Short mmCIF file of C-alpha atoms in Angstrom, two decimals:
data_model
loop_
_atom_site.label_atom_id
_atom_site.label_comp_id
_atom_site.label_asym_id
_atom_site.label_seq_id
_atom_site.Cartn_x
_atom_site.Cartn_y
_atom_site.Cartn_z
CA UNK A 1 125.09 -40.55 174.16
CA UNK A 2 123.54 -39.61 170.62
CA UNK A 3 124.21 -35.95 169.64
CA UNK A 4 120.79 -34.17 169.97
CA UNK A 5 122.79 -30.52 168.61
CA UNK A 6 123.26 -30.65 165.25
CA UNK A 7 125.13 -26.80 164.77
CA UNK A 8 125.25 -23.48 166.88
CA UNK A 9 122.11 -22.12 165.75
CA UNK A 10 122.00 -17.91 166.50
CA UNK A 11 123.45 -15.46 168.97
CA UNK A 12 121.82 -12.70 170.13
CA UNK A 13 123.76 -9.72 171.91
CA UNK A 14 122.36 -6.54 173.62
CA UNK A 15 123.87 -3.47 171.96
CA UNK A 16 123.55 0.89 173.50
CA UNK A 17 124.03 1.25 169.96
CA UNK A 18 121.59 -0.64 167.35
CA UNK A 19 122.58 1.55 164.26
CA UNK A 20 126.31 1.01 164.75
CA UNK A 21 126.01 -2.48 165.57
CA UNK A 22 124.32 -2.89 162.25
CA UNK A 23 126.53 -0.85 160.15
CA UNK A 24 129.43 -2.56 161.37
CA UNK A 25 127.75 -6.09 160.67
CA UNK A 26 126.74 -5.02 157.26
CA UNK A 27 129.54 -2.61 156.31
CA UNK A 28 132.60 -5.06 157.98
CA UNK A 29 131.25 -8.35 158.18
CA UNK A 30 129.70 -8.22 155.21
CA UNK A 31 126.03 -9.54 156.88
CA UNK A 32 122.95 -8.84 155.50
CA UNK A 33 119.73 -7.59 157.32
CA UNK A 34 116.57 -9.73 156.99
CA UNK A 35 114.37 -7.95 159.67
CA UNK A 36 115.00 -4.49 161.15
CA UNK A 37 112.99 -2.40 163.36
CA UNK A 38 113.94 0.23 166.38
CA UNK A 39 114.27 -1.88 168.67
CA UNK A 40 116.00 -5.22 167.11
CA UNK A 41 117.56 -6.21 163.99
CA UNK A 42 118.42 -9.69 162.63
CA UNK A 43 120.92 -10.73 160.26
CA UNK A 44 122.54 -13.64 158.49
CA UNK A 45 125.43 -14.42 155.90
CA UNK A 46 123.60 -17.43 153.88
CA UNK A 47 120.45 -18.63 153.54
CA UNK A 48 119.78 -19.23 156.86
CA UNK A 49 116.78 -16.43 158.28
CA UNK A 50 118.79 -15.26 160.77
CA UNK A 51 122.11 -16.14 162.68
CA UNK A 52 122.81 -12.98 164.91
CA UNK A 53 120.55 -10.50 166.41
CA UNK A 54 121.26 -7.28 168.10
CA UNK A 55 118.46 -5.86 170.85
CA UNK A 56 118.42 -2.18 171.59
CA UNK A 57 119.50 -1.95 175.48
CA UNK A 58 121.12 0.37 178.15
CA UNK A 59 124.60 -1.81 178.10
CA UNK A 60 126.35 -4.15 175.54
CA UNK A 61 125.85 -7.89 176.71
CA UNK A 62 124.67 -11.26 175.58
CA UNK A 63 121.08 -11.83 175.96
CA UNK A 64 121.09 -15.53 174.79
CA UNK A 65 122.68 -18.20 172.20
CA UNK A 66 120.78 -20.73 170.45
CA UNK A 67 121.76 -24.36 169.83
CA UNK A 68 119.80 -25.81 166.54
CA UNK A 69 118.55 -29.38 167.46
CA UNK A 70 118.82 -32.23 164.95
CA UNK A 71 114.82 -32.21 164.68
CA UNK A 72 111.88 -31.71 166.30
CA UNK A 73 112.46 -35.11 168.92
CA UNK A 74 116.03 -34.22 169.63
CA UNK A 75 114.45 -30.67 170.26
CA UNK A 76 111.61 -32.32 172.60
CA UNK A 77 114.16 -34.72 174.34
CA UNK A 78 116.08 -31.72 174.92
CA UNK A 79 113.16 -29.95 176.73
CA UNK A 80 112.68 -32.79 179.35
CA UNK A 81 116.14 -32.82 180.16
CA UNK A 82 117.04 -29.52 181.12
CA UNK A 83 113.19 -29.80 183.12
CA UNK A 84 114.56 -33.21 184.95
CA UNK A 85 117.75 -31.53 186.19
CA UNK A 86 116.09 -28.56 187.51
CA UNK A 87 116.88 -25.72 185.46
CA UNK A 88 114.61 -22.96 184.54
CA UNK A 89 112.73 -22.65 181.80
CA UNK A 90 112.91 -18.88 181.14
CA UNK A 91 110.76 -18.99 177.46
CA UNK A 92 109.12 -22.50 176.14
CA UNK A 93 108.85 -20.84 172.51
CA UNK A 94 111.57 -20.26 170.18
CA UNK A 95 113.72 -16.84 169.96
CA UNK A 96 115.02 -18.38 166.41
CA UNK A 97 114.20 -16.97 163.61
CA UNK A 98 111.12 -18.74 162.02
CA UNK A 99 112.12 -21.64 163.98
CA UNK A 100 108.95 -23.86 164.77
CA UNK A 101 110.00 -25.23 168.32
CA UNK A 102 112.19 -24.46 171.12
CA UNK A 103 112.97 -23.13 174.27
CA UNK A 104 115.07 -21.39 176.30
CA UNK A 105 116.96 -22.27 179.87
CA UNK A 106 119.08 -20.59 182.15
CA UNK A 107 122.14 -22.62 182.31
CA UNK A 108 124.46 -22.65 185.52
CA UNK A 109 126.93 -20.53 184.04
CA UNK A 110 124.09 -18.07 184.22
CA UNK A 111 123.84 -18.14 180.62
CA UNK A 112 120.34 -18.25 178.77
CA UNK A 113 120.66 -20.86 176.20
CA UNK A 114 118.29 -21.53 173.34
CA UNK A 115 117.73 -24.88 171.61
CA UNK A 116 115.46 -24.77 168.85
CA UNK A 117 114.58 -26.57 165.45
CA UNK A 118 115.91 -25.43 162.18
CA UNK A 119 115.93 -21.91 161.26
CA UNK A 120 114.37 -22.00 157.64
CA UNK A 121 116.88 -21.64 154.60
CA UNK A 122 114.86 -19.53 152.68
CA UNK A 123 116.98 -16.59 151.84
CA UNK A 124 119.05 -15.72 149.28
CA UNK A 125 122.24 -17.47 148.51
CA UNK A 126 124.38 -14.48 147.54
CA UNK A 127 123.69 -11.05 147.87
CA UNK A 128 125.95 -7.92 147.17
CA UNK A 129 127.99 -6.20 150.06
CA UNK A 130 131.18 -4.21 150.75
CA UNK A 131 132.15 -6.01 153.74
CA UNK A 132 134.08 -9.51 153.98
CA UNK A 133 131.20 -12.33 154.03
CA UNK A 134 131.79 -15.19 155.86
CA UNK A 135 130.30 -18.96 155.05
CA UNK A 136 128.32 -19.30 158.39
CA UNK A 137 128.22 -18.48 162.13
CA UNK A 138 130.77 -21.23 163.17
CA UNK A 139 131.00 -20.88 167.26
CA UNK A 140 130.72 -19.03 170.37
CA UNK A 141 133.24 -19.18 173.27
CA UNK A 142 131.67 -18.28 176.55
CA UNK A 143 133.04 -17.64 179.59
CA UNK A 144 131.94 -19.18 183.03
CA UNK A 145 132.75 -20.11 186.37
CA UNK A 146 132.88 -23.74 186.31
CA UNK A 147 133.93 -24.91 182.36
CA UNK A 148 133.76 -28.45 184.12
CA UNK A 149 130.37 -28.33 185.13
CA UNK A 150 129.56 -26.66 181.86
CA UNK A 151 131.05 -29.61 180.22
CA UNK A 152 129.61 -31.97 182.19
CA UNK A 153 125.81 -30.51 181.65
CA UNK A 154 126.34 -30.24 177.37
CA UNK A 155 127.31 -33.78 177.48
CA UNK A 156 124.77 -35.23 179.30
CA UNK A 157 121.62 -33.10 178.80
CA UNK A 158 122.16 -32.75 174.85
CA UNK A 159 124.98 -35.57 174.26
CA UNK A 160 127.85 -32.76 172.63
CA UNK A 161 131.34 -34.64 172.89
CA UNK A 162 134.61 -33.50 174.23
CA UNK A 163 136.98 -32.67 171.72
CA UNK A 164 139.63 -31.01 173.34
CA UNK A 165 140.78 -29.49 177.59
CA UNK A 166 143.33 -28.54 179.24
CA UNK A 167 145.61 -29.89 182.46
CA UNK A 168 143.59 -27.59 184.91
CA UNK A 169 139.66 -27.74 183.50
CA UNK A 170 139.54 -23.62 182.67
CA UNK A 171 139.28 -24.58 178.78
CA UNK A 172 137.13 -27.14 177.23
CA UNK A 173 136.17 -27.15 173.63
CA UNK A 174 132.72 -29.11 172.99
CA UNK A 175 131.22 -30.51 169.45
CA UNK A 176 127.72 -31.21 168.25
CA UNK A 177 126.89 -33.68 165.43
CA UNK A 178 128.24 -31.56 162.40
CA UNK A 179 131.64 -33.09 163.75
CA UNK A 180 133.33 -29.61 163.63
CA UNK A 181 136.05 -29.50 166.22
CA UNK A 182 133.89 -27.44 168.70
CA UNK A 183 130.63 -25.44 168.27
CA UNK A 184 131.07 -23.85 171.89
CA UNK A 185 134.31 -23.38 173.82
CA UNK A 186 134.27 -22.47 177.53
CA UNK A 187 136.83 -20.63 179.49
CA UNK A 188 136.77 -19.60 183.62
CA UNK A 189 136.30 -16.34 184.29
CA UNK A 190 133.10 -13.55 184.47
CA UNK A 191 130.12 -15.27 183.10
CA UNK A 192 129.57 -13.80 179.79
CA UNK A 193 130.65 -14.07 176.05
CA UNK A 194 133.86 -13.60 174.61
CA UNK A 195 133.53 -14.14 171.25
CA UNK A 196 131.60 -14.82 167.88
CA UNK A 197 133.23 -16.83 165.29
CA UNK A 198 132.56 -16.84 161.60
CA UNK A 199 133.55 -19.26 159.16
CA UNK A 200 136.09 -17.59 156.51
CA UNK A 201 135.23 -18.33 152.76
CA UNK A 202 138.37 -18.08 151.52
CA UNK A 203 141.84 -17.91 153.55
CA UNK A 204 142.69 -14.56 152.53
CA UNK A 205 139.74 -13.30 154.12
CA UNK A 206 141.38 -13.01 157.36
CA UNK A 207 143.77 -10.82 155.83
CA UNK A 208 141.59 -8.45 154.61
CA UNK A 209 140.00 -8.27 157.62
CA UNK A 210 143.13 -5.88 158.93
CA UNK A 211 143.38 -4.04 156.12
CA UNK A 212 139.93 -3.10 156.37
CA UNK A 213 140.42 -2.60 160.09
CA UNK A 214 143.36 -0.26 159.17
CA UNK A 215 140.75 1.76 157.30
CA UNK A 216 138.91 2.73 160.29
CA UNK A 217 141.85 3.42 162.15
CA UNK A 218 141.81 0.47 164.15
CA UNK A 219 143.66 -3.17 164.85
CA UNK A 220 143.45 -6.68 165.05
CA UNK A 221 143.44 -8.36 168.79
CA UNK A 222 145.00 -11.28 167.59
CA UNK A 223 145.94 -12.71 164.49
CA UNK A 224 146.84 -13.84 162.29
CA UNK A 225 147.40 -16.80 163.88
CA UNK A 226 146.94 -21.04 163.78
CA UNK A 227 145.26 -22.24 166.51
CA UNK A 228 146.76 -25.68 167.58
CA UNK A 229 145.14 -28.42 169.87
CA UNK A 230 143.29 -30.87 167.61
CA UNK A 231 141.03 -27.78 166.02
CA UNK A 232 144.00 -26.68 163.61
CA UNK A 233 142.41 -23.85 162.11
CA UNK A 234 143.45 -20.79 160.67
CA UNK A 235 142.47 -16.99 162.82
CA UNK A 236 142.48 -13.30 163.09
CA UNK A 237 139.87 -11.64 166.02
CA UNK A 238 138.86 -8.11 166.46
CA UNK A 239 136.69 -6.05 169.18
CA UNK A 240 133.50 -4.36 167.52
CA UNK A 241 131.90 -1.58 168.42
CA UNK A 242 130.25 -3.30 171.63
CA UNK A 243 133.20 -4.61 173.04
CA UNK A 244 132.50 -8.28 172.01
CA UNK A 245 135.58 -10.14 169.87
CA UNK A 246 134.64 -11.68 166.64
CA UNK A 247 136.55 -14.41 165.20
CA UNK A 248 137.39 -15.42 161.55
CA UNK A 249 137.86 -19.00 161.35
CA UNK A 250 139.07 -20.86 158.35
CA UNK A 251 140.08 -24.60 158.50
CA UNK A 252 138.50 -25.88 161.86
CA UNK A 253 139.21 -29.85 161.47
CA UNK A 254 136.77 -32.23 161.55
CA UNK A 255 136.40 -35.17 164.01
CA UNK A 256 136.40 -37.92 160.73
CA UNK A 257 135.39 -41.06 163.71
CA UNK A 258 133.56 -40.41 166.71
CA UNK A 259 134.27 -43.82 167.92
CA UNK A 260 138.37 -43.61 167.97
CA UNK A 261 138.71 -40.24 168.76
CA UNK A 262 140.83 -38.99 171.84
CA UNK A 263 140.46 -35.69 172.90
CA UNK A 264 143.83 -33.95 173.68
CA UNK A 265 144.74 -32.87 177.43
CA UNK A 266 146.45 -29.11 176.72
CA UNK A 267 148.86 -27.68 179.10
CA UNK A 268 147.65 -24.68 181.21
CA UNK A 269 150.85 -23.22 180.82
CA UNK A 270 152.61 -24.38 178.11
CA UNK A 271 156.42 -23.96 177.95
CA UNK A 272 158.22 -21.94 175.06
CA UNK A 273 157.98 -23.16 171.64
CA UNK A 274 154.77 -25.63 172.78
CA UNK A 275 152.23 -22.86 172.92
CA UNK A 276 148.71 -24.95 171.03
CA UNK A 277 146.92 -21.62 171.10
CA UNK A 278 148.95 -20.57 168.83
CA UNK A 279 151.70 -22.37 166.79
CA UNK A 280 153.06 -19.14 164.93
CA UNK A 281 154.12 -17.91 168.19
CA UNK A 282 152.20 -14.38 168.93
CA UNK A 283 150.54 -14.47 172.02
CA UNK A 284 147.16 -12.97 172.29
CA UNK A 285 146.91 -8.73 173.44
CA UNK A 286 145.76 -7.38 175.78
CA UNK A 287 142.76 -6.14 173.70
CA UNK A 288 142.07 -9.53 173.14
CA UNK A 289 142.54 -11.05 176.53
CA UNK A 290 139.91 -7.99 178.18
CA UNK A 291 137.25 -8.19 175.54
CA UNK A 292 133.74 -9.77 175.20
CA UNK A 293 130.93 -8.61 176.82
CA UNK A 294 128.83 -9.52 180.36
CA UNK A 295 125.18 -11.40 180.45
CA UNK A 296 122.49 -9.73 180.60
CA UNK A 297 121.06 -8.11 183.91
CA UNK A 298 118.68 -9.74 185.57
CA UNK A 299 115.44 -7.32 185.20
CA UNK A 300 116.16 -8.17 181.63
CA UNK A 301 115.32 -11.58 182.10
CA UNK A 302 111.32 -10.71 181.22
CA UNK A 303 112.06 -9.71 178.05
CA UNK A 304 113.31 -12.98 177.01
CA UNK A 305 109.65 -14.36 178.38
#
């Protein structure tokens, strides 16, 4: 089926705590702030308007993530898919910053999902900041019930490939037409999110990420690490102030032929010395393995309307 996603296109997460959400994004992450008001704030590390958004709320949670379409067809093709199979069309106008179409669905992993056109490139390529920049929001990984049927309804509604599972189904990794190993990962459990990922700049990057985190007196969850499977790349993750982990990625492969590609069947539980998550060995902590944050409650549905 022909790829109607061309890249994950924006998060958008609930915070108790807009101001410290923001100073961490700015002052850590090393975003900058294109809109900001008292009840929202948007932010981006390139030129893109806007690539995460935090929402003033009573609890820390995902509200939605957006999936940029390839143009304004793939975007309309899109819409009459998800209305065919059933789902709900919660908002049929973009979240996206200064995105000119979209919509938004709830998806059966109770998620609310956004596909929209292109967020406009319109601000400034570089920009001074104390905190470690990354390239570009790379990927979310989610967490559902059902990472089959998850699978199954990326693939057919918006044609995103299978790059890589494992033995038992609780782990898929799905791509979108950039060819990047995966744009959204799922794992079983509580529906929610459990982490952001940036692209790195530079390798070194994810190094300075703990010493910075050693300057505030806290740690890593993970990292740093290599991620095996057939994604290869390069990782350190921390919780932020809401709870949710944020990756930095550097090296995700990329699929080079569609057409000969195999995705790789993992093993659930793999035995000593074989563990793909991570071929340096560590295992993940327990900060990482509890983090990420819930979906939104349902009375906050409306405000996505």
């Amino acid at each position: 089926m022909t790829h109607l996603i061309n890249q994950m296109g924006h998060v958008m997460l609930e915070t108790p705590d807009l101001h410290a959400s923001v100073h961490e994004a700015v002052n850590l992450l090393g975003l900058r702030v294109t809109m900001q008001d008292e009840e929202k704030a948007i932010l981006t590390s390139n030129t893109r308007r806007g690539e995460l958004t935090y929402i003033k709320s009573s609890r820390a949670a995902i509200r939605s993530f957006g999936l940029e379409a390839i143009d304004e067809a793939a975007c309309e093709q899109a819409l009459a898919r998800v209305k065919g199979a059933g789902f709900e069309i919660i908002r049929d106008r973009p979240h996206a910053p200064g995105a000119a179409h979209g919509f938004v669905f709830r998806s059966p992993s109770e998620h609310a999902i956004e596909i929209h056109t292109a967020v406009p490139r319109d601000q400034p390529a570089d920009y001074p900041t104390i905190g470690i920049r990354p390239k570009r929001l790379d990927h979310v990984t989610i967490m559902a019930a059902n990472p089959r049927a998850m699978q199954d309804m990326l693939s057919e509604l918006f044609g995103m490939q299978l790059s890589d599972t494992v033995d038992n189904e609780e782990f898929v990794f799905m791509r979108s037409a950039n060819l990047y190993h995966h744009t959204i990962a799922i794992a079983k459990g509580r529906p929610g999110l459990h982490h952001v990922a940036f692209e790195a700049l530079h390798m070194v990057d994810l190094m300075r990420v703990g010493d910075y985190l050693k300057q505030l007196g806290r740690n890593l969850a993970w990292g740093p690490g290599h991620h095996g499977a057939n994604a290869q790349s390069y990782f350190t993750y921390h919780k932020d102030v809401i709870g949710c982990i944020i990756e930095y990625s550097y090296g995700m492969a990329r699929i080079d032929n569609e057409a000969v590609y195999e995705p790789g069947v993992w093993p659930s539980s793999p035995a000593p010395g074989e563990d793909w998550l991570n071929l340096w060995g560590a295992p993940p902590s327990e900060m990482f393995v509890t983090g990420g944050v819930p979906v939104m409650e349902e009375e906050a549905v409306a405000d996505l309307t």
